[in-house]
Coordinates of N, CA and C in Angstrom, one line a residue:
M30 N 0.8 -1.8 0.0 CA 0.1 0.3 0.4 C 1.2 1.5 0.3
S31 N 0.3 2.4 -0.5 CA 1.3 3.6 -0.7 C 1.3 4.2 0.8
R32 N 2.7 4.9 0.4 CA 2.5 6.3 1.0 C 1.4 6.9 0.9
V33 N 1.1 7.0 0.6 CA -0.5 8.5 -0.6 C -1.9 7.5 0.0
R34 N -1.6 6.4 0.5 CA -2.2 5.1 0.1 C -3.1 5.1 1.1
K35 N -2.7 5.6 2.3 CA -1.9 5.3 3.6 C -2.9 6.7 4.4
A36 N -2.2 7.6 3.9 CA -2.2 8.6 4.7 C -4.0 9.8 4.1
C37 N -4.6 8.9 2.8 CA -5.9 8.7 3.0 C -6.8 8.0 3.7
L38 N -6.2 6.7 4.1 CA -7.3 5.9 4.4 C -7.4 7.2 6.1
L39 N -5.2 7.0 6.6 CA -5.6 8.0 8.0 C -6.8 9.0 8.1
I40 N -6.6 10.1 7.1 CA -8.1 11.0 7.9 C -9.2 10.6 6.7
T41 N -9.3 9.3 6.1 CA -11.1 8.8 6.3 C -11.2 8.8 7.1
F42 N -10.7 7.6 7.8 CA -10.7 7.6 9.6 C -10.8 7.9 10.5
L43 N -10.3 9.5 10.5 CA -9.7 10.4 11.5 C -10.7 10.9 11.7
S44 N -11.3 11.3 10.4 CA -12.6 12.2 10.1 C -13.7 11.7 10.5
L45 N -13.8 10.1 10.3 CA -15.0 8.9 10.3 C -14.9 9.5 12.5
F46 N -13.6 9.8 12.7 CA -13.8 9.3 13.7 C -14.2 10.5 14.5
M47 N -14.3 11.6 14.6 CA -14.5 13.1 14.5 C -16.0 13.6 14.7
L48 N -17.3 12.4 13.4 CA -17.6 12.8 13.6 C -18.9 12.4 13.9
M49 N -18.2 10.4 14.5 CA -19.5 10.6 15.0 C -18.8 10.4 16.6
Q50 N -18.3 11.2 17.2 CA -17.9 11.6 18.3 C -18.9 13.0 18.5
G51 N -19.0 13.4 18.0 CA -19.7 15.1 17.8 C -21.4 13.9 17.9
C52 N -21.6 13.3 16.8 CA -22.8 12.4 17.1 C -23.4 12.4 18.3
F53 N -22.6 11.8 19.2 CA -22.7 10.8 20.4 C -22.6 12.0 21.4
E54 N -21.7 12.9 21.2 CA -22.2 14.5 22.1 C -23.5 15.2 22.1
N55 N -23.4 15.1 21.1 CA -24.9 15.7 20.9 C -25.7 15.1 21.5
A56 N -25.7 13.3 21.1 CA -27.1 12.9 21.2 C -26.8 12.8 23.1
D57 N -25.5 12.5 24.0 CA -25.9 13.1 25.4 C -25.9 14.0 26.2
R58 N -26.1 15.3 24.6 CA -26.3 17.0 25.1 C -27.7 16.6 24.9
E59 N -29.0 15.8 23.5 CA -31.2 15.5 23.4 C -30.7 14.5 25.1
I60 N -29.9 14.3 25.4 CA -30.4 13.3 26.1 C -30.7 13.9 27.0
R61 N -29.4 15.3 28.1 CA -29.6 15.3 29.6 C -30.8 16.8 29.6
K62 N -30.5 16.9 27.8 CA -31.8 17.9 28.7 C -32.9 17.1 28.7
D63 N -32.8 16.3 27.6 CA -34.3 15.5 27.7 C -34.8 15.3 28.8
F64 N -33.7 14.8 29.9 CA -34.0 14.5 31.7 C -34.1 15.3 32.4
D65 N -33.1 16.6 31.9 CA -33.5 17.4 32.6 C -34.9 17.8 32.9
G66 N -34.8 18.1 31.5 CA -37.5 18.5 31.7 C -38.8 17.3 32.4
V67 N -37.9 16.1 32.4 CA -38.3 15.0 32.8 C -39.1 15.2 34.6
G68 N -40.6 15.4 34.8 CA -41.1 15.5 36.4 C -40.5 14.5 37.1
S69 N -39.1 14.0 37.7 CA -39.4 13.5 38.5 C -39.6 13.6 39.6
Y70 N -39.8 12.4 41.0 CA -41.2 13.1 41.9 C -41.2 11.5 42.9
M71 N -40.9 11.9 43.8 CA -41.2 11.6 45.0 C -42.2 11.7 46.0
V72 N -41.8 10.6 47.1 CA -42.8 10.5 47.8 C -42.9 11.4 49.0
A73 N -44.2 10.8 49.5 CA -44.6 12.7 50.8 C -45.5 11.6 51.6
L74 N -44.8 11.3 52.7 CA -45.8 10.6 53.8 C -47.0 10.6 54.7
K75 N -47.8 10.7 54.6 CA -48.4 11.6 55.9 C -49.3 10.3 56.5
W76 N -49.2 10.2 58.3 CA -48.2 9.6 59.2 C -49.7 10.1 60.2
N77 N -50.0 9.5 61.1 CA -50.9 10.0 62.6 C -49.3 11.2 63.2
G78 N -48.1 11.3 63.1 CA -47.2 11.6 63.8 C -46.7 13.3 62.8
G79 N -48.0 13.3 61.9 CA -47.0 14.6 61.3 C -46.7 14.4 59.7
M80 N -46.0 15.0 58.7 CA -46.4 14.5 57.4 C -44.2 14.4 57.5
Y81 N -43.9 13.4 56.5 CA -42.2 13.2 56.0 C -42.6 12.5 54.7
E82 N -41.1 13.6 53.5 CA -41.0 13.2 52.5 C -39.5 13.5 52.5
T83 N -39.7 11.9 51.4 CA -38.9 11.2 51.0 C -37.7 12.1 50.3
V84 N -37.2 13.2 50.6 CA -35.7 14.0 50.3 C -34.9 13.2 49.9
T85 N -34.4 12.0 50.6 CA -33.5 11.0 49.7 C -34.2 9.3 51.2
H86 N -33.8 8.7 50.7 CA -34.3 7.7 52.1 C -33.1 6.2 51.7
H87 N -32.8 5.6 52.1 CA -31.4 4.5 52.5 C -31.5 3.4 53.7
M88 N -31.3 2.3 53.0 CA -31.4 1.2 53.9 C -30.5 1.3 55.3
V89 N -31.1 0.6 55.7 CA -30.6 1.4 57.8 C -30.9 -0.3 57.7
D90 N -28.8 -0.7 59.0 CA -29.9 -2.1 59.8 C -30.7 -2.6 61.0
K91 N -31.0 -3.2 60.9 CA -32.3 -3.2 61.6 C -31.8 -3.2 63.2
A92 N -29.7 -2.5 63.3 CA -30.0 -3.2 64.9 C -30.1 -0.8 65.4
Q93 N -30.3 -0.4 63.5 CA -30.6 0.9 64.1 C -32.3 1.1 64.6
I94 N -32.9 0.4 64.1 CA -34.9 0.9 64.2 C -35.1 1.2 66.1
D95 N -35.3 1.2 66.5 CA -36.2 1.7 67.9 C -37.5 1.0 68.7
N96 N -38.0 1.0 67.8 CA -39.6 1.1 68.5 C -40.8 1.7 67.7
E97 N -41.4 0.3 67.0 CA -42.4 1.2 66.2 C -43.2 1.7 66.7
I98 N -43.6 3.0 65.8 CA -44.8 5.0 66.0 C -45.5 4.7 65.1
G99 N -46.6 4.0 64.1 CA -47.0 3.6 63.1 C -47.0 3.3 62.3
K100 N -48.3 3.4 61.2 CA -48.4 2.8 60.5 C -48.1 4.4 58.7
I101 N -47.8 3.7 57.7 CA -48.8 5.9 56.7 C -49.7 4.6 57.3
S102 N -50.2 6.3 56.9 CA -52.1 6.3 56.5 C -52.3 7.0 54.8
K103 N -51.9 7.7 54.5 CA -51.6 8.5 53.1 C -50.8 8.2 52.4
E104 N -50.3 8.4 51.2 CA -49.5 8.3 50.4 C -49.8 9.8 49.7
V105 N -49.2 10.4 49.0 CA -49.8 11.8 48.7 C -48.3 11.9 47.8
R106 N -48.7 11.6 46.6 CA -48.5 12.4 45.5 C -48.8 12.7 44.2
P107 N -48.2 13.6 43.0 CA -46.6 13.0 42.6 C -46.4 15.2 44.1
M108 N -45.1 15.0 44.4 CA -44.2 15.9 44.2 C -42.7 15.4 43.3
P109 N -42.3 17.2 42.5 CA -40.9 16.5 42.6 C -39.7 16.7 43.6
K110 N -38.7 16.3 42.2 CA -37.7 16.2 43.3 C -36.7 17.5 44.0
L111 N -36.1 18.1 44.6 CA -35.9 18.0 46.2 C -34.2 18.1 45.8
D112 N -33.4 16.6 45.8 CA -32.6 16.6 45.7 C -32.0 16.7 44.6
G113 N -32.4 16.3 43.4 CA -31.9 15.2 42.4 C -31.6 14.1 42.6
E114 N -32.6 13.2 43.5 CA -32.5 12.2 42.8 C -34.1 11.7 43.2
I115 N -33.5 10.5 41.6 CA -35.2 10.5 41.4 C -35.5 8.8 42.6
N116 N -36.7 9.0 43.4 CA -37.3 8.3 44.6 C -38.2 7.9 43.6
N117 N -38.3 6.4 43.7 CA -39.5 5.5 44.0 C -40.9 6.6 44.4
T118 N -41.6 6.0 43.1 CA -43.1 6.9 44.4 C -43.6 5.8 44.8
Q119 N -43.5 4.9 44.0 CA -44.0 3.5 44.6 C -43.6 2.2 45.8
A120 N -42.2 3.5 46.7 CA -41.8 2.3 47.7 C -41.9 2.0 48.9
F121 N -43.2 2.4 48.8 CA -44.1 2.4 50.1 C -45.5 3.1 49.4
K122 N -46.0 2.0 51.1 CA -47.6 2.3 50.4 C -48.9 2.5 52.7
P123 N -50.0 2.8 52.2 CA -50.6 2.4 53.3 C -50.7 1.5 53.9
G124 N -49.6 1.7 55.9 CA -50.2 0.6 56.5 C -48.5 0.0 56.2
D125 N -47.8 -0.1 55.6 CA -46.2 0.3 55.8 C -46.2 0.6 56.9
L126 N -45.1 -0.6 58.1 CA -44.9 0.6 59.3 C -44.1 0.9 59.5
I127 N -44.1 2.3 60.7 CA -43.3 3.2 60.8 C -42.0 3.0 62.3
Y128 N -40.8 3.3 62.9 CA -39.8 2.5 63.8 C -39.4 4.5 64.0
S129 N -38.7 4.4 65.3 CA -37.8 5.5 65.8 C -36.5 5.4 65.7
L130 N -35.8 6.0 65.0 CA -34.9 4.5 64.6 C -33.9 6.5 67.0
K131 N -33.3 4.6 66.5 CA -32.1 4.9 67.9 C -30.8 6.4 67.8
E132 N -30.4 6.9 67.1 CA -29.5 8.3 66.7 C -30.1 9.1 66.5
N133 N -31.5 8.4 66.3 CA -32.5 10.4 65.7 C -33.6 10.4 66.2
E134 N -33.6 12.0 66.9 CA -35.7 12.2 67.3 C -35.7 11.8 66.0
I135 N -37.9 11.8 66.3 CA -38.5 11.3 65.3 C -38.4 13.0 64.2
S136 N -37.6 14.6 65.9 CA -38.5 15.2 64.5 C -37.2 15.5 63.8
E137 N -36.6 14.4 63.5 CA -35.2 14.5 62.1 C -35.7 13.5 61.3
A138 N -35.4 12.3 61.5 CA -35.7 11.6 61.0 C -37.0 9.7 61.2
I139 N -37.6 8.7 60.6 CA -37.9 7.0 61.3 C -37.3 6.8 59.5
A140 N -37.8 5.7 60.5 CA -37.7 4.3 59.0 C -39.4 3.9 59.2
V141 N -39.6 2.9 58.1 CA -39.9 2.6 56.8 C -40.1 0.9 56.6
K142 N -40.5 0.7 57.2 CA -40.4 -1.6 56.7 C -41.1 -1.5 55.4
K143 N -39.9 -2.0 54.5 CA -40.8 -2.3 53.6 C -39.9 -3.7 52.9
D144 N -40.6 -5.0 52.5 CA -40.0 -5.7 52.6 C -39.1 -6.8 52.8
D145 N -39.4 -6.5 55.0 CA -38.1 -7.1 55.7 C -37.0 -5.7 56.1
K146 N -37.4 -4.7 55.1 CA -35.8 -4.0 55.1 C -36.4 -2.8 55.3
Y147 N -35.8 -2.6 55.9 CA -36.0 0.0 56.6 C -35.2 -0.1 56.2
Y148 N -35.6 1.6 55.6 CA -34.9 2.9 54.9 C -35.4 3.7 55.9
K149 N -34.5 4.2 56.5 CA -34.3 6.0 56.9 C -34.3 7.1 56.3
I150 N -35.8 7.9 57.3 CA -36.4 8.6 56.0 C -36.0 10.2 56.3
Y151 N -35.5 10.9 55.6 CA -35.0 12.3 56.6 C -36.3 13.4 56.3
R152 N -36.9 13.7 56.6 CA -37.8 15.0 57.7 C -37.5 16.1 56.3
V153 N -38.4 16.2 55.5 CA -38.8 18.0 55.1 C -37.8 19.0 56.2
R154 N -38.4 19.6 56.3 CA -37.6 21.5 57.9 C -38.9 22.8 56.5
S155 N -39.0 23.1 57.3 CA -39.2 24.4 57.7 C -40.0 24.4 57.9
S156 N -39.6 26.4 57.7 CA -39.5 27.8 58.4 C -40.6 27.9 59.3
L157 N -40.7 28.9 58.6 CA -42.6 29.1 58.1 C -43.2 28.4 57.6
G158 N -45.1 28.0 58.4 CA -45.7 28.3 57.5 C -46.3 29.4 58.0
I159 N -47.1 29.6 56.5 CA -48.2 30.2 55.7 C -49.8 30.0 55.7
V160 N -50.3 29.4 56.5 CA -51.8 28.8 55.7 C -52.8 30.0 54.7
W161 N -53.1 29.5 53.7 CA -53.6 30.2 52.8 C -55.1 29.6 53.1
D162 N -56.2 31.1 53.1 CA -57.8 31.2 53.2 C -58.1 30.0 52.8
N163 N -57.8 29.9 50.9 CA -58.4 29.3 50.4 C -58.5 27.8 50.5
G164 N -57.5 27.4 51.7 CA -56.9 26.1 51.8 C -57.4 24.7 50.5
E165 N -57.1 25.1 49.0 CA -56.7 24.3 48.8 C -56.7 23.2 48.1
Y166 N -54.5 24.3 47.9 CA -53.3 23.6 47.8 C -52.4 24.0 48.9
D167 N -50.8 23.0 48.0 CA -50.0 23.2 49.7 C -48.8 23.7 48.6
F168 N -48.9 25.1 48.9 CA -48.0 25.4 48.3 C -46.0 25.3 49.3
Q169 N -45.2 25.4 48.5 CA -44.0 24.9 49.4 C -42.5 25.5 48.9
G170 N -41.9 27.1 49.0 CA -41.2 27.0 48.0 C -40.3 28.2 48.4
N171 N -39.8 28.6 48.0 CA -38.4 29.9 48.7 C -39.0 31.4 47.9
F172 N -38.5 31.8 49.1 CA -39.1 33.1 49.4 C -38.6 34.9 48.1
A173 N -38.5 35.4 47.5 CA -37.6 36.6 46.5 C -37.9 37.3 48.0
Y174 N -35.6 37.4 47.9 CA -35.6 38.4 48.2 C -36.0 40.2 48.3
G175 N -36.4 39.9 47.5 CA -36.4 41.0 45.8 C -37.9 41.5 46.5
D176 N -37.5 42.9 45.4 CA -39.7 42.6 45.7 C -40.5 42.9 44.7
E177 N -41.0 42.2 44.3 CA -42.2 41.5 43.5 C -42.7 42.2 42.9
R178 N -43.3 44.3 42.8 CA -44.4 44.8 43.0 C -45.0 44.7 41.3
D179 N -44.2 44.9 40.5 CA -44.3 45.3 39.2 C -44.7 43.0 38.6
N180 N -44.4 42.3 39.0 CA -45.6 40.7 38.7 C -46.9 40.2 39.1
V181 N -46.9 41.7 40.4 CA -48.4 41.4 41.0 C -49.8 41.5 40.1
G182 N -50.2 39.8 40.6 CA -51.5 40.4 39.2 C -52.8 40.1 40.0
E183 N -54.1 39.6 40.0 CA -55.0 39.5 40.6 C -54.9 38.4 42.0
E184 N -55.6 39.5 42.8 CA -55.4 38.8 44.2 C -56.3 37.6 44.8
I185 N -56.1 36.7 45.9 CA -56.5 35.6 45.9 C -57.3 35.2 47.0
G186 N -56.1 36.1 48.0 CA -56.8 35.2 49.6 C -55.7 36.2 50.3
K187 N -56.4 36.3 51.6 CA -54.9 36.6 52.5 C -54.9 35.0 53.1
V188 N -53.5 35.2 54.5 CA -52.5 34.4 55.0 C -53.7 33.9 56.6
K189 N -54.2 33.5 56.7 CA -54.5 32.7 57.8 C -54.8 32.2 58.5
N190 N -53.4 32.3 58.5 CA -53.0 31.6 60.0 C -50.4 31.4 59.6
I191 N -50.2 31.4 60.8 CA -48.4 31.4 60.6 C -48.3 30.1 61.5
V192 N -47.7 29.0 60.9 CA -47.6 28.0 61.2 C -46.0 27.4 61.8
K193 N -45.7 27.7 62.9 CA -44.5 27.2 62.4 C -43.4 25.8 63.0
D194 N -44.4 25.7 63.3 CA -44.4 23.9 63.7 C -44.6 23.2 62.4
P195 N -43.4 22.3 61.9 CA -43.6 21.0 60.1 C -44.6 21.1 60.4
T196 N -44.9 19.8 61.5 CA -45.5 18.8 62.1 C -46.9 19.3 61.7
K197 N -47.8 19.8 61.9 CA -48.7 20.7 61.3 C -48.8 21.0 60.4
L198 N -49.0 20.3 59.4 CA -49.5 20.7 58.2 C -50.1 20.2 57.6
E199 N -51.3 21.9 57.1 CA -52.5 22.2 56.8 C -52.7 22.5 55.0
S200 N -54.3 21.8 54.7 CA -53.6 22.3 53.4 C -54.0 23.8 53.1
G201 N -53.1 23.9 52.4 CA -52.7 25.0 51.5 C -51.6 26.4 52.3
I202 N -50.5 25.2 52.5 CA -49.8 26.4 53.4 C -49.3 26.7 52.5
I203 N -48.2 27.5 52.2 CA -45.8 28.4 52.1 C -45.7 28.5 52.8
T204 N -44.7 27.7 52.6 CA -43.8 26.9 53.3 C -42.4 28.1 52.6
V205 N -42.1 28.7 54.1 CA -41.0 29.7 53.5 C -40.4 29.0 54.1
K206 N -38.4 29.9 53.6 CA -36.8 29.0 53.6 C -36.5 29.8 53.8
G207 N -35.4 29.7 55.0 CA -34.2 30.8 54.4 C -33.4 31.6 55.3
V208 N -33.5 32.8 55.4 CA -32.6 33.1 56.9 C -33.4 33.9 56.8
E209 N -33.4 34.6 56.2 CA -34.8 36.0 56.7 C -36.5 35.6 56.5
A210 N -36.6 34.4 56.3 CA -38.5 34.0 57.0 C -38.0 32.9 57.4
D211 N -38.7 34.4 58.9 CA -39.8 34.3 59.6 C -41.1 34.6 60.0
A212 N -41.4 34.7 61.5 CA -43.0 35.4 61.7 C -43.4 36.4 61.6
T213 N -41.2 37.0 61.8 CA -41.5 38.5 61.5 C -41.8 39.5 60.3
H214 N -41.7 38.4 59.2 CA -41.9 39.5 57.2 C -43.4 39.2 57.2
F215 N -44.2 38.2 58.0 CA -45.9 38.4 57.6 C -46.8 38.5 58.2
S216 N -47.4 38.7 57.9 CA -48.7 38.5 59.4 C -49.9 37.9 59.3
I217 N -50.8 37.2 60.3 CA -52.5 37.2 59.7 C -52.6 38.2 58.8
G218 N -53.9 38.2 57.6 CA -53.6 39.7 57.3 C -53.2 39.3 55.9
S219 N -51.4 38.8 55.9 CA -51.0 39.0 54.9 C -52.2 39.1 53.5
K220 N -52.0 39.6 52.3 CA -52.7 39.2 51.2 C -51.4 39.0 50.1
I221 N -52.2 38.2 49.3 CA -51.8 36.3 47.8 C -52.1 37.1 47.1
Y222 N -51.4 36.9 46.1 CA -51.8 37.2 44.8 C -51.3 36.1 43.9
K223 N -51.9 36.5 43.1 CA -51.2 35.0 41.4 C -50.4 36.6 40.7
I224 N -48.9 35.8 40.6 CA -47.7 36.3 39.8 C -48.3 35.8 38.3
K225 N -48.4 37.7 37.5 CA -48.4 38.5 36.4 C -48.3 37.3 35.8
N226 N -49.3 37.3 35.2 CA -49.2 35.9 33.8 C -48.9 35.1 33.5
N227 N -49.1 34.4 35.6 CA -48.5 33.0 35.0 C -49.1 32.3 36.4
S228 N -49.6 31.7 36.2 CA -50.9 30.1 36.5 C -50.2 30.1 37.7
I229 N -51.8 29.6 38.1 CA -51.4 29.6 40.0 C -50.4 28.0 40.4
D230 N -49.8 27.3 39.9 CA -48.9 26.1 40.1 C -48.3 26.1 40.5
E231 N -47.7 28.1 39.5 CA -46.3 28.3 39.6 C -45.8 28.3 40.3
G232 N -46.4 29.4 41.1 CA -45.7 30.4 42.2 C -47.3 31.5 42.6
V233 N -46.9 31.8 43.7 CA -47.5 32.9 44.0 C -47.6 33.7 44.6
I234 N -47.0 35.7 45.3 CA -46.8 36.8 46.0 C -48.1 36.6 47.2
V235 N -46.4 36.9 48.2 CA -47.1 37.5 49.1 C -46.8 38.2 49.5
Q236 N -47.5 39.5 50.0 CA -46.8 40.6 50.5 C -46.8 40.8 52.1
G237 N -45.9 41.0 51.9 CA -44.8 41.1 53.3 C -45.3 42.3 54.3
K238 N -44.4 42.9 55.5 CA -44.8 44.0 56.5 C -44.1 44.6 56.2
D239 N -42.4 44.5 55.5 CA -42.3 45.6 54.8 C -43.0 46.5 54.3
G240 N -43.6 46.0 53.1 CA -44.4 46.1 52.2 C -44.2 45.8 50.3
K241 N -43.6 44.8 50.5 CA -42.4 43.6 50.0 C -43.5 43.0 49.2
Y242 N -43.1 43.6 48.1 CA -43.8 41.8 47.6 C -43.1 40.3 47.0
H243 N -42.9 39.7 47.6 CA -42.4 38.9 47.8 C -43.1 37.1 47.3
K244 N -41.9 36.9 46.2 CA -42.3 35.8 45.2 C -42.3 34.4 46.3
A245 N -42.9 33.7 45.7 CA -43.3 31.7 46.4 C -42.5 31.0 45.3
T246 N -41.9 31.2 45.0 CA -41.0 30.2 43.6 C -42.1 28.7 43.3
Y247 N -42.2 28.1 43.1 CA -43.2 27.0 42.9 C -42.1 25.4 42.6
I248 N -42.2 24.6 44.4 CA -41.6 23.6 44.2 C -42.8 21.9 43.8
R249 N -43.5 23.0 44.6 CA -45.0 21.3 44.7 C -46.1 22.0 45.0
K250 N -46.9 21.0 44.5 CA -48.4 21.4 44.5 C -49.1 20.1 45.3
V251 N -49.7 19.6 46.0 CA -50.5 19.5 46.7 C -52.0 19.2 47.2
K252 N -52.9 18.0 47.0 CA -54.0 18.5 47.7 C -54.5 18.1 48.4
M253 N -54.2 18.3 49.9 CA -54.3 17.5 50.9 C -55.8 16.8 51.0
G254 N -55.8 15.6 51.4 CA -57.4 14.8 51.4 C -57.6 14.8 53.3

């Protein structure tokens, strides 16, 4: 085989390799794009001791299990993931036993028994809950510190109650997170508005004591029964 022919074959091979690499990179980008757009869900478990949301759960040894404290009374879903993990919404069901853990307070974590295995579930904490007098939806999100005055739409309700204890979840709670989110920023009677040009499923705006309009970004919406 001549030197020129070898060079041509090498150039052809390298060209094909670069073309295929570009295709794979494009495909990977498309897959990632599709994956990022997928609505992944996790489970919320309601029981007589409160509401636990499985931001993450993993198996633990039986030696870590303390006492049986209840059963799952309700599975509330769908719920968007919060931690980047895709959790199986079929992992638990009403009737599965709930246990306390020897090394954790119930306010921190619990365990659920499934197929003779124990899964540790960490609790989602909220620094403040605002009960909306509409009483139908449970919004949870971060309140922006900026003023959303220009985005205020139709008034849809008022703050009915302020809940500091995250175990006492009720229908229509807006959960406020962040260092500035405390009961001093909102009061009973604070007005709640739609976000202009947005569906209510995407969030709401609450007027704070500072006179500013704070946006509650949408994380999840569940109708509590």
